[in-house]
């Protein structure tokens, strides 16, 4: 038989994809996914915008487009999501992406040779871990506390490993829900300049805030232009549109564009135009105001459920936004409990180990999503999980 490429053996199946399959079963209450609340999709706006775009612009919406992105989206992204955050940038600094996950792929492709060192928060998002493992890069995990990655640990590891890149999710991190405080964001930008590494700032959740003050992106402190900021419309408009964007120094944006050319030529025009119009018509702020209380109510239901039903030694994070709470049941095997939760209690969550850098880490941790289920279903799920965990 024809053999697969050796690198494919290093790619793990995504537990999240498996959970997505389970979510199709309506009996399962899923605290596993990472999608917006079904009720929150701005369907009527998207319908009206697409109708107008196709009617008024015709085949321009269906032609090949530019690799760097649909020009009105690059401009609207700058005007609404970059410049107001204190970042200086022009259209030449922007590349539109097929989801921000493409930005992770492109940035790794542009900067990393096999064996290069990348620092990541530990735990972190599965997609970059898989890409880095596949490419045989050296992945070093960073310790976190309630304020995000710990600067002393970062400094120590920067000096020791001389990394090429830091991949970080500074706001409502996946899976922990934690946010990096402003002082540390500034320090990260300073360290990147001082020790000459790239910061890949993956920030898809920043706009989903239901309490607390907004935090400036690391990119806003980036006077030496060492930061690539990635944003996504998946969590704020709709994930199936597959639209994201990157802002970086001109030469780096040009390199991302070069690699994107070979990856997919360009991001589909109609979804880009929908996002551009959504921003241009000023619909995003109202939409975010609409979804924040929905997410807050769901988060409160989860927090209450954990407090009332989970064992007394449960440790968990308390985010001000985003979609996830990370919890720990010291000493328990959460992969095994997840299997029992699904088969016997019809509740799904994601065990923590796959988010961790080293094998064996995070076995007693798990991620709970609060955006995807109604408060009553979250309460029921917590009550059922409480019964299961009481026996563990
Ligand atoms: C941290 C992080 N980055 C990127 C993504 C991917 O987003 P997109 O749909 O824009 O590719 C996700 C999705 O779950 C995520 O959690």
Short mmCIF file of C-alpha atoms and ligand atoms in Angstrom, two decimals:
data_model
loop_
_atom_site.label_atom_id
_atom_site.label_comp_id
_atom_site.label_asym_id
_atom_site.label_seq_id
_atom_site.Cartn_x
_atom_site.Cartn_y
_atom_site.Cartn_z
CA UNK A 1 0.00 0.00 0.00
CA UNK A 2 1.08 3.57 -0.59
CA UNK A 3 2.43 4.98 2.66
CA UNK A 4 1.29 8.24 4.19
CA UNK A 5 3.82 11.02 4.68
CA UNK A 6 5.64 10.51 8.00
CA UNK A 7 4.45 13.88 9.34
CA UNK A 8 0.82 12.71 9.19
CA UNK A 9 1.53 10.18 11.93
CA UNK A 10 2.28 13.11 14.26
CA UNK A 11 -1.19 14.66 13.80
CA UNK A 12 -3.74 13.71 16.42
CA UNK A 13 -7.44 13.53 15.57
CA UNK A 14 -9.13 16.52 17.14
CA UNK A 15 -11.23 15.66 20.18
CA UNK A 16 -13.22 18.76 19.35
CA UNK A 17 -14.15 17.41 15.90
CA UNK A 18 -15.37 14.23 17.63
CA UNK A 19 -17.47 16.31 20.01
CA UNK A 20 -18.90 18.20 17.01
CA UNK A 21 -20.12 14.86 15.66
CA UNK A 22 -21.80 14.13 18.99
CA UNK A 23 -23.46 17.52 19.03
CA UNK A 24 -25.56 16.37 16.09
CA UNK A 25 -27.33 14.05 18.57
CA UNK A 26 -30.02 16.27 20.17
CA UNK A 27 -30.06 14.13 23.33
CA UNK A 28 -26.48 15.12 24.19
CA UNK A 29 -26.04 18.43 26.00
CA UNK A 30 -22.76 19.67 24.63
CA UNK A 31 -20.48 21.82 26.75
CA UNK A 32 -17.81 20.85 24.25
CA UNK A 33 -17.95 23.13 21.22
CA UNK A 34 -16.77 26.66 20.56
CA UNK A 35 -19.58 28.09 18.45
CA UNK A 36 -21.66 31.19 19.03
CA UNK A 37 -25.11 30.80 20.59
CA UNK A 38 -27.46 29.50 17.86
CA UNK A 39 -29.94 32.30 18.71
CA UNK A 40 -27.28 34.96 18.20
CA UNK A 41 -26.48 34.54 14.51
CA UNK A 42 -27.40 37.76 12.66
CA UNK A 43 -29.24 35.81 9.98
CA UNK A 44 -31.59 38.57 8.81
CA UNK A 45 -28.71 41.04 8.34
CA UNK A 46 -26.61 38.47 6.47
CA UNK A 47 -29.56 37.61 4.25
CA UNK A 48 -30.26 41.27 3.40
CA UNK A 49 -26.58 42.06 2.80
CA UNK A 50 -25.95 39.02 0.57
CA UNK A 51 -29.06 39.75 -1.43
CA UNK A 52 -27.97 43.35 -2.05
CA UNK A 53 -24.38 42.38 -2.82
CA UNK A 54 -25.36 39.81 -5.42
CA UNK A 55 -28.03 42.06 -6.92
CA UNK A 56 -25.90 45.24 -7.07
CA UNK A 57 -22.46 43.79 -7.75
CA UNK A 58 -23.35 40.65 -9.66
CA UNK A 59 -20.50 38.47 -10.76
CA UNK A 60 -17.92 40.67 -9.05
CA UNK A 61 -18.94 38.66 -5.97
CA UNK A 62 -18.25 35.40 -7.81
CA UNK A 63 -15.01 36.21 -9.64
CA UNK A 64 -11.50 35.42 -8.48
CA UNK A 65 -10.31 38.08 -6.06
CA UNK A 66 -7.03 39.40 -4.68
CA UNK A 67 -4.95 37.22 -2.36
CA UNK A 68 -4.53 40.02 0.20
CA UNK A 69 -8.29 40.29 0.50
CA UNK A 70 -11.36 42.16 -0.63
CA UNK A 71 -10.32 45.84 -0.50
CA UNK A 72 -13.45 47.13 1.32
CA UNK A 73 -12.93 44.49 4.03
CA UNK A 74 -9.30 45.47 4.56
CA UNK A 75 -10.43 49.07 4.97
CA UNK A 76 -13.41 48.32 7.21
CA UNK A 77 -11.33 45.97 9.38
CA UNK A 78 -8.78 48.75 9.89
CA UNK A 79 -11.40 51.40 10.60
CA UNK A 80 -13.51 49.34 13.01
CA UNK A 81 -11.22 46.77 14.63
CA UNK A 82 -7.61 47.95 14.35
CA UNK A 83 -7.22 51.75 14.49
CA UNK A 84 -9.67 52.22 17.43
CA UNK A 85 -7.46 49.87 19.48
CA UNK A 86 -4.47 52.20 19.21
CA UNK A 87 -2.72 50.31 16.41
CA UNK A 88 -1.19 52.25 13.53
CA UNK A 89 -1.74 50.41 10.26
CA UNK A 90 -2.61 50.83 6.59
CA UNK A 91 -4.25 48.46 4.09
CA UNK A 92 -0.77 47.16 3.11
CA UNK A 93 -0.44 45.81 6.66
CA UNK A 94 -3.59 43.70 6.34
CA UNK A 95 -4.19 40.24 4.88
CA UNK A 96 -7.72 38.80 4.91
CA UNK A 97 -7.83 35.15 5.91
CA UNK A 98 -9.95 32.05 5.52
CA UNK A 99 -10.64 32.02 9.27
CA UNK A 100 -8.00 33.17 11.71
CA UNK A 101 -6.80 29.56 11.88
CA UNK A 102 -5.37 30.14 8.42
CA UNK A 103 -3.31 32.96 9.91
CA UNK A 104 -1.76 30.50 12.37
CA UNK A 105 -0.90 28.15 9.51
CA UNK A 106 0.55 30.93 7.33
CA UNK A 107 2.61 32.51 10.11
CA UNK A 108 4.12 29.12 11.05
CA UNK A 109 4.85 28.44 7.39
CA UNK A 110 6.56 31.81 6.89
CA UNK A 111 8.76 31.75 10.01
CA UNK A 112 9.43 28.21 11.22
CA UNK A 113 11.94 25.61 10.09
CA UNK A 114 11.83 22.13 11.66
CA UNK A 115 13.40 22.29 15.11
CA UNK A 116 12.71 26.00 15.68
CA UNK A 117 11.37 26.79 19.11
CA UNK A 118 7.88 28.19 19.67
CA UNK A 119 6.61 29.24 23.08
CA UNK A 120 2.91 28.69 23.81
CA UNK A 121 0.69 29.09 26.83
CA UNK A 122 0.23 25.71 28.47
CA UNK A 123 -2.57 24.66 27.92
CA UNK A 124 -3.37 26.15 24.50
CA UNK A 125 -5.56 25.79 21.39
CA UNK A 126 -5.27 22.39 19.68
CA UNK A 127 -4.80 23.57 16.07
CA UNK A 128 -1.39 25.24 16.57
CA UNK A 129 -0.18 22.34 18.71
CA UNK A 130 -0.98 19.92 15.89
CA UNK A 131 0.65 22.11 13.24
CA UNK A 132 3.81 22.49 15.32
CA UNK A 133 4.00 18.76 16.04
CA UNK A 134 3.50 17.94 12.38
CA UNK A 135 6.35 20.27 11.40
CA UNK A 136 8.60 18.85 14.18
CA UNK A 137 9.05 22.20 15.85
CA UNK A 138 10.19 22.47 19.42
CA UNK A 139 7.16 23.41 21.55
CA UNK A 140 7.80 24.92 24.98
CA UNK A 141 4.86 25.54 27.33
CA UNK A 142 4.58 28.68 29.45
CA UNK A 143 3.09 28.76 32.94
CA UNK A 144 -0.01 30.88 33.52
CA UNK A 145 -1.78 32.38 36.51
CA UNK A 146 -5.07 34.28 36.73
CA UNK A 147 -3.49 37.20 34.79
CA UNK A 148 -2.38 35.01 31.87
CA UNK A 149 1.14 33.92 30.98
CA UNK A 150 3.71 34.62 33.71
CA UNK A 151 6.36 37.11 32.56
CA UNK A 152 9.17 35.70 34.73
CA UNK A 153 8.65 32.27 33.16
CA UNK A 154 8.55 33.84 29.69
CA UNK A 155 11.81 35.73 30.28
CA UNK A 156 13.52 32.60 31.61
CA UNK A 157 12.43 30.50 28.62
CA UNK A 158 13.22 33.23 26.08
CA UNK A 159 16.77 33.38 27.45
CA UNK A 160 17.11 29.61 27.62
CA UNK A 161 15.53 28.58 24.28
CA UNK A 162 15.92 31.68 22.08
CA UNK A 163 12.50 31.09 20.48
CA UNK A 164 11.57 32.16 16.98
CA UNK A 165 7.99 32.80 18.01
CA UNK A 166 5.53 33.19 20.87
CA UNK A 167 1.99 32.02 20.03
CA UNK A 168 -0.45 33.58 22.49
CA UNK A 169 -4.21 33.94 22.91
CA UNK A 170 -4.24 36.96 25.20
CA UNK A 171 -7.98 37.45 25.71
CA UNK A 172 -10.38 34.81 27.10
CA UNK A 173 -7.81 32.21 26.21
CA UNK A 174 -8.80 28.86 24.76
CA UNK A 175 -9.09 26.67 26.83
CA UNK A 176 -8.51 28.54 30.11
CA UNK A 177 -10.75 31.60 29.63
CA UNK A 178 -7.97 33.71 31.19
CA UNK A 179 -6.87 37.15 29.94
CA UNK A 180 -3.40 38.63 29.94
CA UNK A 181 -3.37 41.88 31.94
CA UNK A 182 -2.38 45.13 30.17
CA UNK A 183 0.98 45.47 31.94
CA UNK A 184 2.05 42.00 30.81
CA UNK A 185 0.86 42.72 27.25
CA UNK A 186 3.21 45.68 27.11
CA UNK A 187 6.06 43.58 28.53
CA UNK A 188 5.48 40.86 25.90
CA UNK A 189 5.82 43.43 23.10
CA UNK A 190 9.00 44.83 24.69
CA UNK A 191 10.54 41.37 25.10
CA UNK A 192 9.80 40.46 21.46
CA UNK A 193 11.75 43.52 20.33
CA UNK A 194 14.57 42.97 22.81
CA UNK A 195 15.08 39.26 22.04
CA UNK A 196 13.95 39.40 18.41
CA UNK A 197 11.09 36.90 18.20
CA UNK A 198 7.68 37.05 16.52
CA UNK A 199 4.58 37.36 18.66
CA UNK A 200 1.59 35.69 17.02
CA UNK A 201 -1.30 37.34 18.89
CA UNK A 202 -4.41 35.24 18.22
CA UNK A 203 -7.34 37.29 19.48
CA UNK A 204 -10.67 35.86 18.23
CA UNK A 205 -12.55 36.30 21.53
CA UNK A 206 -11.66 39.88 22.53
CA UNK A 207 -14.97 41.39 21.35
CA UNK A 208 -17.07 38.83 23.27
CA UNK A 209 -16.90 40.63 26.62
CA UNK A 210 -19.79 40.74 29.08
CA UNK A 211 -18.08 42.47 32.01
CA UNK A 212 -14.87 44.26 32.92
CA UNK A 213 -12.83 46.82 30.99
CA UNK A 214 -11.48 46.21 27.49
CA UNK A 215 -7.79 45.31 27.24
CA UNK A 216 -5.42 46.81 24.67
CA UNK A 217 -4.00 44.24 22.23
CA UNK A 218 -0.29 43.39 22.48
CA UNK A 219 -0.09 44.83 18.96
CA UNK A 220 -0.95 48.28 20.37
CA UNK A 221 2.39 48.26 22.26
CA UNK A 222 4.30 46.98 19.23
CA UNK A 223 6.52 49.95 18.38
CA UNK A 224 9.20 47.60 16.95
CA UNK A 225 6.68 45.75 14.72
CA UNK A 226 7.32 42.24 16.03
CA UNK A 227 3.64 41.34 16.52
CA UNK A 228 1.23 39.73 14.05
CA UNK A 229 -2.34 40.16 15.30
CA UNK A 230 -5.00 37.72 14.11
CA UNK A 231 -8.71 38.43 14.34
CA UNK A 232 -11.72 36.38 13.34
CA UNK A 233 -15.33 37.01 12.41
CA UNK A 234 -16.17 33.44 13.49
CA UNK A 235 -17.11 34.31 17.03
CA UNK A 236 -18.60 37.75 16.33
CA UNK A 237 -20.61 37.16 13.13
CA UNK A 238 -20.63 33.48 12.07
CA UNK A 239 -17.95 30.76 11.91
CA UNK A 240 -19.23 29.24 8.65
CA UNK A 241 -18.35 32.42 6.76
CA UNK A 242 -14.69 31.47 7.36
CA UNK A 243 -13.36 35.02 7.45
CA UNK A 244 -10.54 36.40 9.56
CA UNK A 245 -7.77 38.97 9.16
CA UNK A 246 -4.16 39.58 10.10
CA UNK A 247 -2.35 42.85 10.70
CA UNK A 248 1.44 42.88 10.61
CA UNK A 249 4.40 44.92 9.44
CA UNK A 250 4.30 45.37 5.64
CA UNK A 251 7.05 42.89 4.76
CA UNK A 252 5.49 40.22 6.96
CA UNK A 253 2.02 40.85 5.53
CA UNK A 254 3.54 40.43 2.05
CA UNK A 255 5.08 37.09 3.07
CA UNK A 256 1.77 35.89 4.52
CA UNK A 257 0.17 36.84 1.21
CA UNK A 258 2.81 34.91 -0.72
CA UNK A 259 2.13 31.70 1.21
CA UNK A 260 -1.63 32.24 1.06
CA UNK A 261 -1.42 32.37 -2.73
CA UNK A 262 -0.32 28.74 -2.71
CA UNK A 263 -2.76 27.76 0.02
CA UNK A 264 -6.12 28.94 -1.35
CA UNK A 265 -5.54 31.82 -3.82
CA UNK A 266 -7.91 34.03 -1.83
CA UNK A 267 -10.64 33.89 0.79
CA UNK A 268 -14.11 33.53 -0.77
CA UNK A 269 -15.29 36.97 -1.90
CA UNK A 270 -18.95 36.88 -0.86
CA UNK A 271 -18.26 36.08 2.82
CA UNK A 272 -15.56 38.79 2.90
CA UNK A 273 -18.00 41.29 1.38
CA UNK A 274 -20.67 40.30 3.93
CA UNK A 275 -18.23 40.98 6.78
CA UNK A 276 -17.15 44.28 5.18
CA UNK A 277 -20.76 45.46 4.88
CA UNK A 278 -21.54 44.30 8.42
CA UNK A 279 -18.75 46.54 9.67
CA UNK A 280 -19.40 49.42 7.26
CA UNK A 281 -23.09 49.61 8.23
CA UNK A 282 -22.12 49.81 11.90
CA UNK A 283 -23.92 46.55 12.72
CA UNK A 284 -21.12 44.99 14.78
CA UNK A 285 -21.38 47.13 17.96
CA UNK A 286 -25.16 46.57 18.19
CA UNK A 287 -24.69 42.85 17.56
CA UNK A 288 -22.05 42.62 20.30
CA UNK A 289 -24.37 44.48 22.69
CA UNK A 290 -27.06 41.95 21.80
CA UNK A 291 -24.93 38.86 22.41
CA UNK A 292 -23.10 39.98 25.58
CA UNK A 293 -26.08 39.48 27.94
CA UNK A 294 -26.90 36.12 26.31
CA UNK A 295 -23.35 34.92 27.03
CA UNK A 296 -23.31 36.42 30.51
CA UNK A 297 -26.53 34.61 31.43
CA UNK A 298 -25.08 31.33 30.13
CA UNK A 299 -21.80 31.89 31.96
CA UNK A 300 -23.72 32.60 35.20
CA UNK A 301 -25.72 29.39 34.73
CA UNK A 302 -22.48 27.44 34.34
CA UNK A 303 -20.78 29.11 37.29
CA UNK A 304 -23.84 28.46 39.49
CA UNK A 305 -24.04 24.86 38.27
CA UNK A 306 -20.37 24.23 39.10
CA UNK A 307 -20.75 25.84 42.53
CA UNK A 308 -23.92 23.96 43.41
CA UNK A 309 -23.25 20.51 41.91
CA UNK A 310 -19.53 19.86 41.39
CA UNK A 311 -17.31 18.42 44.17
CA UNK A 312 -16.05 20.95 46.72
CA UNK A 313 -12.44 20.59 45.54
CA UNK A 314 -13.26 21.71 41.96
CA UNK A 315 -11.03 24.58 40.85
CA UNK A 316 -12.25 26.72 37.94
CA UNK A 317 -11.62 29.97 36.07
CA UNK A 318 -14.03 32.93 36.05
CA UNK A 319 -13.66 34.75 32.71
CA UNK A 320 -15.18 38.14 31.86
CA UNK A 321 -16.10 36.99 28.37
CA UNK A 322 -15.31 34.53 25.62
CA UNK A 323 -16.79 31.06 25.56
CA UNK A 324 -14.88 28.84 27.98
CA UNK A 325 -14.34 27.97 31.61
CA UNK A 326 -11.46 25.65 32.46
CA UNK A 327 -11.92 23.41 35.49
CA UNK A 328 -9.85 20.94 37.46
CA UNK A 329 -10.90 18.00 39.59
CA UNK A 330 -7.64 17.15 41.34
CA UNK A 331 -6.61 13.53 40.87
CA UNK A 332 -9.51 12.45 38.62
CA UNK A 333 -9.11 11.06 35.09
CA UNK A 334 -11.17 13.46 32.98
CA UNK A 335 -10.78 11.53 29.71
CA UNK A 336 -12.41 8.51 31.31
CA UNK A 337 -15.08 10.67 33.00
CA UNK A 338 -15.81 12.34 29.65
CA UNK A 339 -16.57 8.96 28.07
CA UNK A 340 -18.93 8.10 30.93
CA UNK A 341 -20.49 11.57 30.82
CA UNK A 342 -21.41 11.09 27.16
CA UNK A 343 -22.55 7.47 27.27
CA UNK A 344 -24.33 7.41 30.65
CA UNK A 345 -25.29 11.05 31.33
CA UNK A 346 -25.66 12.47 27.80
CA UNK A 347 -23.40 15.44 28.50
CA UNK A 348 -20.18 16.27 26.61
CA UNK A 349 -17.19 18.37 27.59
CA UNK A 350 -13.56 18.39 26.43
CA UNK A 351 -10.90 16.72 28.58
CA UNK A 352 -7.82 18.84 29.24
CA UNK A 353 -4.90 16.62 28.16
CA UNK A 354 -5.06 17.37 24.39
CA UNK A 355 -4.59 21.10 25.10
CA UNK A 356 -1.32 20.45 26.90
CA UNK A 357 2.20 20.51 25.52
CA UNK A 358 3.60 17.39 27.22
CA UNK A 359 2.01 13.93 27.35
CA UNK A 360 0.51 13.20 30.76
CA UNK A 361 -0.25 16.84 31.58
CA UNK A 362 -3.77 18.14 32.24
CA UNK A 363 -5.35 14.71 32.85
CA UNK A 364 -7.50 16.11 35.68
CA UNK A 365 -8.51 19.28 33.79
CA UNK A 366 -11.41 19.88 31.41
CA UNK A 367 -12.94 22.65 29.31
CA UNK A 368 -16.56 23.69 29.56
CA UNK A 369 -18.19 25.82 26.86
CA UNK A 370 -21.03 28.10 27.92
CA UNK A 371 -21.90 29.88 24.65
CA UNK A 372 -23.55 26.99 22.84
CA UNK A 373 -26.35 25.90 25.21
CA UNK A 374 -29.36 27.61 26.78
CA UNK A 375 -29.08 28.33 30.55
CA UNK A 376 -31.59 25.61 31.48
CA UNK A 377 -29.62 23.00 29.53
CA UNK A 378 -26.38 24.16 31.15
CA UNK A 379 -28.02 23.79 34.59
CA UNK A 380 -29.22 20.27 33.72
CA UNK A 381 -25.76 19.34 32.39
CA UNK A 382 -24.07 20.54 35.60
CA UNK A 383 -26.51 18.63 37.77
CA UNK A 384 -25.83 15.42 35.77
CA UNK A 385 -22.05 15.96 35.80
CA UNK A 386 -22.26 16.63 39.54
CA UNK A 387 -23.79 13.15 40.03
CA UNK A 388 -21.06 11.56 37.93
CA UNK A 389 -18.21 13.48 39.57
CA UNK A 390 -19.51 12.68 43.08
CA UNK A 391 -18.68 9.02 42.39
CA UNK A 392 -15.22 9.71 40.96
C1 LIG B 1 -7.77 30.55 19.89
C2 LIG B 1 -8.43 30.29 18.60
N1 LIG B 1 -7.86 30.74 17.48
C3 LIG B 1 -8.43 30.53 16.28
C4 LIG B 1 -9.61 29.85 16.16
C5 LIG B 1 -10.16 29.56 14.80
O1 LIG B 1 -11.01 30.51 14.40
P1 LIG B 1 -11.46 30.64 12.88
O2 LIG B 1 -12.84 30.09 12.83
O3 LIG B 1 -11.42 32.11 12.63
O4 LIG B 1 -10.52 29.89 12.01
C6 LIG B 1 -10.24 29.36 17.30
C7 LIG B 1 -11.50 28.61 17.17
O5 LIG B 1 -11.97 27.92 18.01
C8 LIG B 1 -9.64 29.58 18.55
O6 LIG B 1 -10.17 29.13 19.69
#
